[in-house]
Amino acid sequence: MIDRLITDREGVYVDATVGSGGHAEEILRRCGDAARVFGIDRDPEAIERTRQRIKDPRLTLIQGRFSQMSDLLKGFSTEEVDGVLMDLGVSLEQLKSEERGFSFHSDAPLDMRMDMEGDLTAEVIVNRWTERQIEDILRRYGEEKRARLIAREIVRQRSRAPIKRCSELASVVERVYGRRGRVHPATRTFQALRIAVNNEIEELQSGLQEALKLLKKGGRLCVISYHSLEDRVVKRFLLEMEKERKMRRLTKKPITPSEQERRLNPSSRSAKLRVGERL
Ligand SMILES: C[S@@+](CC[C@H](N)C(=O)[O-])C[C@H]1O[C@@H](n2cnc3c(N)ncnc32)[C@H](O)[C@@H]1O
């Protein structure tokens, strides 16, 4: 994947979702001494972790949202870049954290904020939003077929006692489904809440525009998404940019992991990569 991003070994690259720095490290490994990599993440814990882990003078870490990418880079006198990478969604560290509240396996408070800014948490949505609003986000962001039933059950449960923990919400959804298949029935509910709390779809739309603004002619945009909602936004963006002759799609169909990659890294199972080149 990194091969598709790098067009100049001494170029400037943005890893707009640096996380723990796995991809950034790979970019650095393949680039020369004069290259620069900017690693952005909205999660301050991710930035700190990567700062401790990767000591490379070519890497600059910045805490912030990718919807502000060009402003974030202005401070470093960088107006044009050779490539932008976006690896969307949450990281394994965020999912596994006992405090952040992203996982239905945890007993953490229902938080789900990636950057701990703002007052909107999953707990606020679950306990204060109307049944209709909850149903709407479950359907829109989770593509949840039982959105109405789950919203109703949430409202019934919270009238007895507020739903404070991830495990409590997971049990509410399990009650609606009654049985468990291969995928945990709360997966879509948790995805929907996370997207709403972090305003992820609008973030993605602005992030793509920001990448376009920064890329120099011939520069590449690589986006990895993990669910159809995000992939649709990326696909439409690239199609639209191709029509406007601002970009060329280098992947007409998304690239998905091979059988072997899936086996080695099960969390890559649903990954889809799309690549565009700035014209
Ligand atoms: C799938 S992980 C990336 C993992 C990374 N590629 C690595 O190698 O470790 C996604 C990361 O994107 C960050 N993120 C999500 N939305 C963001 C946004 N709008 N702006 C900046 N970072 C964001 C998350 O905090 C998370 O750390």
Short mmCIF file of C-alpha atoms and ligand atoms in Angstrom, two decimals:
data_model
loop_
_atom_site.label_atom_id
_atom_site.label_comp_id
_atom_site.label_asym_id
_atom_site.label_seq_id
_atom_site.Cartn_x
_atom_site.Cartn_y
_atom_site.Cartn_z
CA MET A 1 0.00 0.00 0.00
CA ILE A 2 2.78 2.42 0.93
CA ASP A 3 4.26 1.82 -2.57
CA ARG A 4 1.22 3.50 -4.04
CA LEU A 5 1.65 6.57 -1.84
CA ILE A 6 5.34 7.28 -2.45
CA THR A 7 6.19 8.97 -5.74
CA ASP A 8 9.36 10.75 -4.55
CA ARG A 9 11.71 9.19 -1.98
CA GLU A 10 12.74 12.67 -0.82
CA GLY A 11 9.20 14.05 -0.78
CA VAL A 12 6.79 15.37 1.86
CA TYR A 13 4.05 13.06 3.13
CA VAL A 14 1.13 13.42 5.51
CA ASP A 15 -0.11 10.48 7.54
CA ALA A 16 -3.39 12.12 8.53
CA THR A 17 -4.31 9.31 10.96
CA VAL A 18 -0.94 8.46 12.45
CA GLY A 19 -2.26 6.39 15.39
CA SER A 20 0.62 4.35 16.78
CA GLY A 21 2.73 5.18 13.75
CA GLY A 22 2.83 1.82 11.96
CA HIS A 23 2.24 3.36 8.54
CA ALA A 24 4.37 6.44 9.25
CA GLU A 25 7.26 4.17 10.18
CA GLU A 26 6.86 2.28 6.92
CA ILE A 27 6.87 5.55 4.92
CA LEU A 28 10.04 6.66 6.74
CA ARG A 29 11.69 3.31 6.09
CA ARG A 30 11.16 3.66 2.35
CA CYS A 31 12.15 7.32 2.07
CA GLY A 32 15.49 9.09 1.95
CA ASP A 33 17.16 11.50 4.39
CA ALA A 34 15.59 14.64 2.92
CA ALA A 35 12.00 13.35 3.17
CA ARG A 36 9.54 14.72 5.73
CA VAL A 37 6.52 13.02 7.23
CA PHE A 38 3.79 14.85 9.14
CA GLY A 39 1.80 12.56 11.42
CA ILE A 40 -1.58 13.94 12.46
CA ASP A 41 -4.05 12.42 14.91
CA ARG A 42 -6.95 13.91 16.85
CA ASP A 43 -6.22 11.59 19.77
CA PRO A 44 -3.59 13.12 22.12
CA GLU A 45 -2.81 9.67 23.57
CA ALA A 46 -1.90 8.36 20.09
CA ILE A 47 0.39 11.34 19.48
CA GLU A 48 2.14 10.84 22.82
CA ARG A 49 2.53 7.08 22.26
CA THR A 50 4.06 7.63 18.83
CA ARG A 51 6.29 10.44 20.10
CA GLN A 52 7.74 8.04 22.66
CA ARG A 53 8.09 5.20 20.19
CA ILE A 54 9.48 6.77 17.00
CA LYS A 55 12.48 9.04 17.32
CA ASP A 56 13.16 10.16 13.77
CA PRO A 57 14.02 13.77 12.90
CA ARG A 58 12.10 13.43 9.62
CA LEU A 59 8.82 12.88 11.51
CA THR A 60 6.73 15.76 12.91
CA LEU A 61 3.72 14.84 15.05
CA ILE A 62 0.73 17.14 15.30
CA GLN A 63 -2.40 16.70 17.39
CA GLY A 64 -5.48 17.83 15.49
CA ARG A 65 -8.24 16.83 13.10
CA PHE A 66 -7.59 16.08 9.44
CA SER A 67 -10.41 18.46 8.52
CA GLN A 68 -7.90 21.18 9.57
CA MET A 69 -4.96 19.61 7.71
CA SER A 70 -3.84 22.64 5.69
CA ASP A 71 -4.01 24.96 8.71
CA LEU A 72 -2.09 22.47 10.83
CA LEU A 73 0.70 22.35 8.24
CA LYS A 74 0.87 26.13 7.77
CA GLY A 75 2.86 26.42 10.98
CA PHE A 76 5.57 24.33 9.29
CA SER A 77 5.68 26.36 6.05
CA THR A 78 4.37 23.40 4.07
CA GLU A 79 1.96 24.32 1.34
CA GLU A 80 2.31 21.34 -0.98
CA VAL A 81 2.80 17.64 -0.31
CA ASP A 82 3.57 14.52 -2.37
CA GLY A 83 1.12 12.22 -0.65
CA VAL A 84 -1.65 12.01 1.94
CA LEU A 85 -2.62 8.80 3.70
CA MET A 86 -5.87 8.39 5.64
CA ASP A 87 -6.45 5.13 7.54
CA LEU A 88 -9.92 5.78 8.90
CA GLY A 89 -11.80 4.80 12.03
CA VAL A 90 -10.49 3.80 15.43
CA SER A 91 -7.20 2.12 16.32
CA LEU A 92 -6.78 -1.18 18.12
CA GLU A 93 -5.35 0.75 21.08
CA GLN A 94 -8.51 2.86 21.28
CA LEU A 95 -10.70 -0.22 20.97
CA LYS A 96 -8.78 -2.12 23.61
CA SER A 97 -8.58 0.76 26.09
CA GLU A 98 -10.45 0.12 29.31
CA GLU A 99 -11.37 3.81 29.66
CA ARG A 100 -12.28 5.15 26.22
CA GLY A 101 -15.56 3.31 25.82
CA PHE A 102 -15.30 2.21 22.16
CA SER A 103 -15.80 -1.50 22.69
CA PHE A 104 -18.86 -3.51 23.62
CA HIS A 105 -16.46 -5.98 25.30
CA SER A 106 -15.42 -3.40 27.89
CA ASP A 107 -17.02 -2.16 31.08
CA ALA A 108 -15.82 1.40 30.40
CA PRO A 109 -18.09 4.46 30.64
CA LEU A 110 -19.88 5.19 27.35
CA ASP A 111 -17.55 7.96 26.13
CA MET A 112 -16.20 7.30 22.57
CA ARG A 113 -14.65 10.76 22.04
CA MET A 114 -11.44 10.38 20.03
CA ASP A 115 -10.01 13.69 21.22
CA MET A 116 -11.75 14.16 24.59
CA GLU A 117 -12.89 17.60 23.39
CA GLY A 118 -16.49 18.75 23.37
CA ASP A 119 -19.33 17.60 25.59
CA LEU A 120 -20.97 15.09 23.27
CA THR A 121 -20.32 11.53 24.46
CA ALA A 122 -22.09 8.26 23.67
CA GLU A 123 -23.65 8.46 27.13
CA VAL A 124 -25.28 11.79 26.29
CA ILE A 125 -26.76 10.37 23.07
CA VAL A 126 -28.02 7.18 24.70
CA ASN A 127 -29.56 8.89 27.75
CA ARG A 128 -30.69 12.29 26.47
CA TRP A 129 -31.51 12.08 22.79
CA THR A 130 -35.05 11.23 21.73
CA GLU A 131 -36.00 7.73 20.61
CA ARG A 132 -36.41 9.08 17.08
CA GLN A 133 -32.94 10.67 17.02
CA ILE A 134 -31.33 7.48 18.30
CA GLU A 135 -33.17 5.39 15.72
CA ASP A 136 -32.04 7.79 13.02
CA ILE A 137 -28.32 7.57 13.81
CA LEU A 138 -28.47 3.78 14.23
CA ARG A 139 -29.98 3.51 10.77
CA ARG A 140 -27.84 6.16 9.08
CA TYR A 141 -24.43 5.48 10.62
CA GLY A 142 -24.81 1.83 11.63
CA GLU A 143 -27.00 0.66 8.72
CA GLU A 144 -28.79 -1.21 11.53
CA LYS A 145 -31.94 -3.00 10.35
CA ARG A 146 -33.37 -3.21 13.86
CA ALA A 147 -32.76 0.49 14.59
CA ARG A 148 -36.33 1.12 15.74
CA LEU A 149 -36.42 -1.84 18.14
CA ILE A 150 -33.01 -1.03 19.60
CA ALA A 151 -33.92 2.65 20.08
CA ARG A 152 -37.14 1.60 21.81
CA GLU A 153 -35.29 -0.81 24.10
CA ILE A 154 -32.69 1.86 24.95
CA VAL A 155 -35.43 4.30 25.94
CA ARG A 156 -37.24 1.61 27.96
CA GLN A 157 -34.05 0.70 29.80
CA ARG A 158 -32.99 4.28 30.57
CA SER A 159 -36.40 5.08 32.07
CA ARG A 160 -35.46 2.58 34.81
CA ALA A 161 -31.84 3.66 35.22
CA PRO A 162 -29.38 5.59 33.04
CA ILE A 163 -27.24 3.46 30.71
CA LYS A 164 -23.71 4.36 31.78
CA ARG A 165 -21.40 1.57 30.65
CA CYS A 166 -20.53 -0.13 27.36
CA SER A 167 -21.46 -3.55 28.75
CA GLU A 168 -24.94 -2.26 29.73
CA LEU A 169 -25.59 -0.97 26.24
CA ALA A 170 -24.30 -4.21 24.71
CA SER A 171 -26.81 -6.16 26.86
CA VAL A 172 -29.67 -3.94 25.69
CA VAL A 173 -28.83 -4.71 22.06
CA GLU A 174 -28.37 -8.41 22.82
CA ARG A 175 -31.89 -8.45 24.28
CA VAL A 176 -33.30 -7.15 20.99
CA TYR A 177 -31.43 -9.74 18.94
CA GLY A 178 -32.01 -12.59 21.37
CA ARG A 179 -29.18 -14.63 19.92
CA ARG A 180 -25.61 -14.07 18.80
CA GLY A 181 -24.24 -14.86 15.37
CA ARG A 182 -20.66 -14.61 14.12
CA VAL A 183 -20.62 -10.81 14.53
CA HIS A 184 -21.65 -9.37 17.91
CA PRO A 185 -25.12 -7.80 17.51
CA ALA A 186 -23.94 -4.53 19.15
CA THR A 187 -21.24 -3.94 16.49
CA ARG A 188 -23.42 -1.68 14.34
CA THR A 189 -24.86 0.22 17.32
CA PHE A 190 -21.38 1.00 18.65
CA GLN A 191 -20.18 2.01 15.17
CA ALA A 192 -23.15 4.37 14.78
CA LEU A 193 -22.59 6.04 18.15
CA ARG A 194 -18.87 6.48 17.51
CA ILE A 195 -19.51 8.08 14.12
CA ALA A 196 -22.07 10.47 15.63
CA VAL A 197 -19.92 11.41 18.64
CA ASN A 198 -16.89 12.19 16.47
CA ASN A 199 -18.80 13.67 13.54
CA GLU A 200 -16.85 11.25 11.37
CA ILE A 201 -18.66 11.57 8.04
CA GLU A 202 -18.36 15.38 7.93
CA GLU A 203 -14.75 15.05 9.12
CA LEU A 204 -14.03 12.66 6.24
CA GLN A 205 -15.67 14.91 3.65
CA SER A 206 -13.65 17.92 4.82
CA GLY A 207 -10.48 15.84 5.20
CA LEU A 208 -10.67 14.72 1.55
CA GLN A 209 -11.05 18.34 0.41
CA GLU A 210 -8.11 19.35 2.56
CA ALA A 211 -5.96 16.60 1.04
CA LEU A 212 -6.89 17.82 -2.45
CA LYS A 213 -5.85 21.35 -1.48
CA LEU A 214 -2.44 20.19 -0.29
CA LEU A 215 -1.46 17.66 -2.95
CA LYS A 216 0.93 18.78 -5.65
CA LYS A 217 0.47 17.65 -9.26
CA GLY A 218 1.18 13.91 -9.44
CA GLY A 219 0.76 13.58 -5.66
CA ARG A 220 -1.24 10.65 -4.33
CA LEU A 221 -4.15 10.28 -1.94
CA CYS A 222 -4.55 6.83 -0.32
CA VAL A 223 -7.61 6.17 1.81
CA ILE A 224 -8.30 2.99 3.75
CA SER A 225 -11.86 2.59 5.01
CA TYR A 226 -13.48 -0.14 7.08
CA HIS A 227 -17.20 0.13 6.41
CA SER A 228 -19.42 0.81 3.45
CA LEU A 229 -20.56 4.23 4.63
CA GLU A 230 -17.03 5.62 4.62
CA ASP A 231 -16.07 3.78 1.45
CA ARG A 232 -19.06 5.31 -0.35
CA VAL A 233 -17.93 8.83 0.61
CA VAL A 234 -14.40 8.16 -0.67
CA LYS A 235 -15.64 6.51 -3.87
CA ARG A 236 -17.98 9.43 -4.66
CA PHE A 237 -15.30 11.99 -3.89
CA LEU A 238 -12.79 10.37 -6.28
CA LEU A 239 -15.42 10.01 -9.02
CA GLU A 240 -16.45 13.63 -8.64
CA MET A 241 -12.83 14.84 -8.69
CA GLU A 242 -12.16 12.79 -11.82
CA LYS A 243 -15.15 14.40 -13.54
CA GLU A 244 -13.84 17.82 -12.57
CA ARG A 245 -10.38 16.77 -13.86
CA LYS A 246 -8.79 17.45 -10.51
CA MET A 247 -7.81 13.84 -9.83
CA ARG A 248 -7.39 10.54 -11.61
CA ARG A 249 -8.53 7.32 -9.97
CA LEU A 250 -5.72 4.78 -9.76
CA THR A 251 -8.11 2.17 -8.35
CA LYS A 252 -11.39 1.77 -10.24
CA LYS A 253 -12.30 -0.95 -7.73
CA PRO A 254 -11.08 -0.82 -4.13
CA ILE A 255 -8.11 -2.97 -3.18
CA THR A 256 -8.91 -5.48 -0.44
CA PRO A 257 -6.50 -7.57 1.67
CA SER A 258 -5.39 -10.97 0.39
CA GLU A 259 -6.50 -14.16 2.13
CA GLN A 260 -3.07 -14.37 3.79
CA GLU A 261 -3.19 -10.75 5.04
CA ARG A 262 -6.64 -11.38 6.49
CA ARG A 263 -5.39 -14.43 8.31
CA LEU A 264 -2.33 -12.62 9.70
CA ASN A 265 -4.28 -9.49 10.64
CA PRO A 266 -7.99 -10.21 11.21
CA SER A 267 -8.80 -6.53 11.88
CA SER A 268 -7.88 -5.80 8.23
CA ARG A 269 -10.75 -8.07 7.13
CA SER A 270 -13.07 -5.30 5.95
CA ALA A 271 -10.38 -2.83 4.77
CA LYS A 272 -10.77 -1.16 1.37
CA LEU A 273 -8.07 0.98 -0.18
CA ARG A 274 -8.76 3.62 -2.83
CA VAL A 275 -6.06 5.72 -4.46
CA GLY A 276 -6.27 8.93 -6.46
CA GLU A 277 -3.61 11.04 -8.18
CA ARG A 278 -3.72 14.84 -8.29
CA LEU A 279 -3.91 16.28 -11.81
C1 LIG B 1 -7.10 2.94 12.13
S1 LIG B 1 -6.28 4.06 13.17
C2 LIG B 1 -4.79 4.40 12.32
C3 LIG B 1 -3.68 3.45 12.63
C4 LIG B 1 -2.35 3.88 12.00
N1 LIG B 1 -2.41 3.84 10.56
C5 LIG B 1 -1.18 3.04 12.51
O1 LIG B 1 -0.41 2.55 11.66
O2 LIG B 1 -1.05 2.88 13.72
C6 LIG B 1 -7.17 5.53 12.95
C7 LIG B 1 -6.63 6.74 13.70
O3 LIG B 1 -7.24 7.89 13.12
C8 LIG B 1 -7.49 8.83 14.11
N2 LIG B 1 -8.54 9.71 13.59
C9 LIG B 1 -9.83 9.39 13.32
N3 LIG B 1 -10.48 10.45 12.82
C10 LIG B 1 -9.58 11.46 12.75
C11 LIG B 1 -9.65 12.82 12.32
N4 LIG B 1 -10.79 13.34 11.87
N5 LIG B 1 -8.53 13.56 12.34
C12 LIG B 1 -7.36 13.03 12.82
N6 LIG B 1 -7.24 11.77 13.27
C13 LIG B 1 -8.33 10.99 13.23
C14 LIG B 1 -7.90 8.00 15.31
O4 LIG B 1 -7.71 8.72 16.51
C15 LIG B 1 -6.98 6.78 15.19
O5 LIG B 1 -5.80 6.95 15.95
#
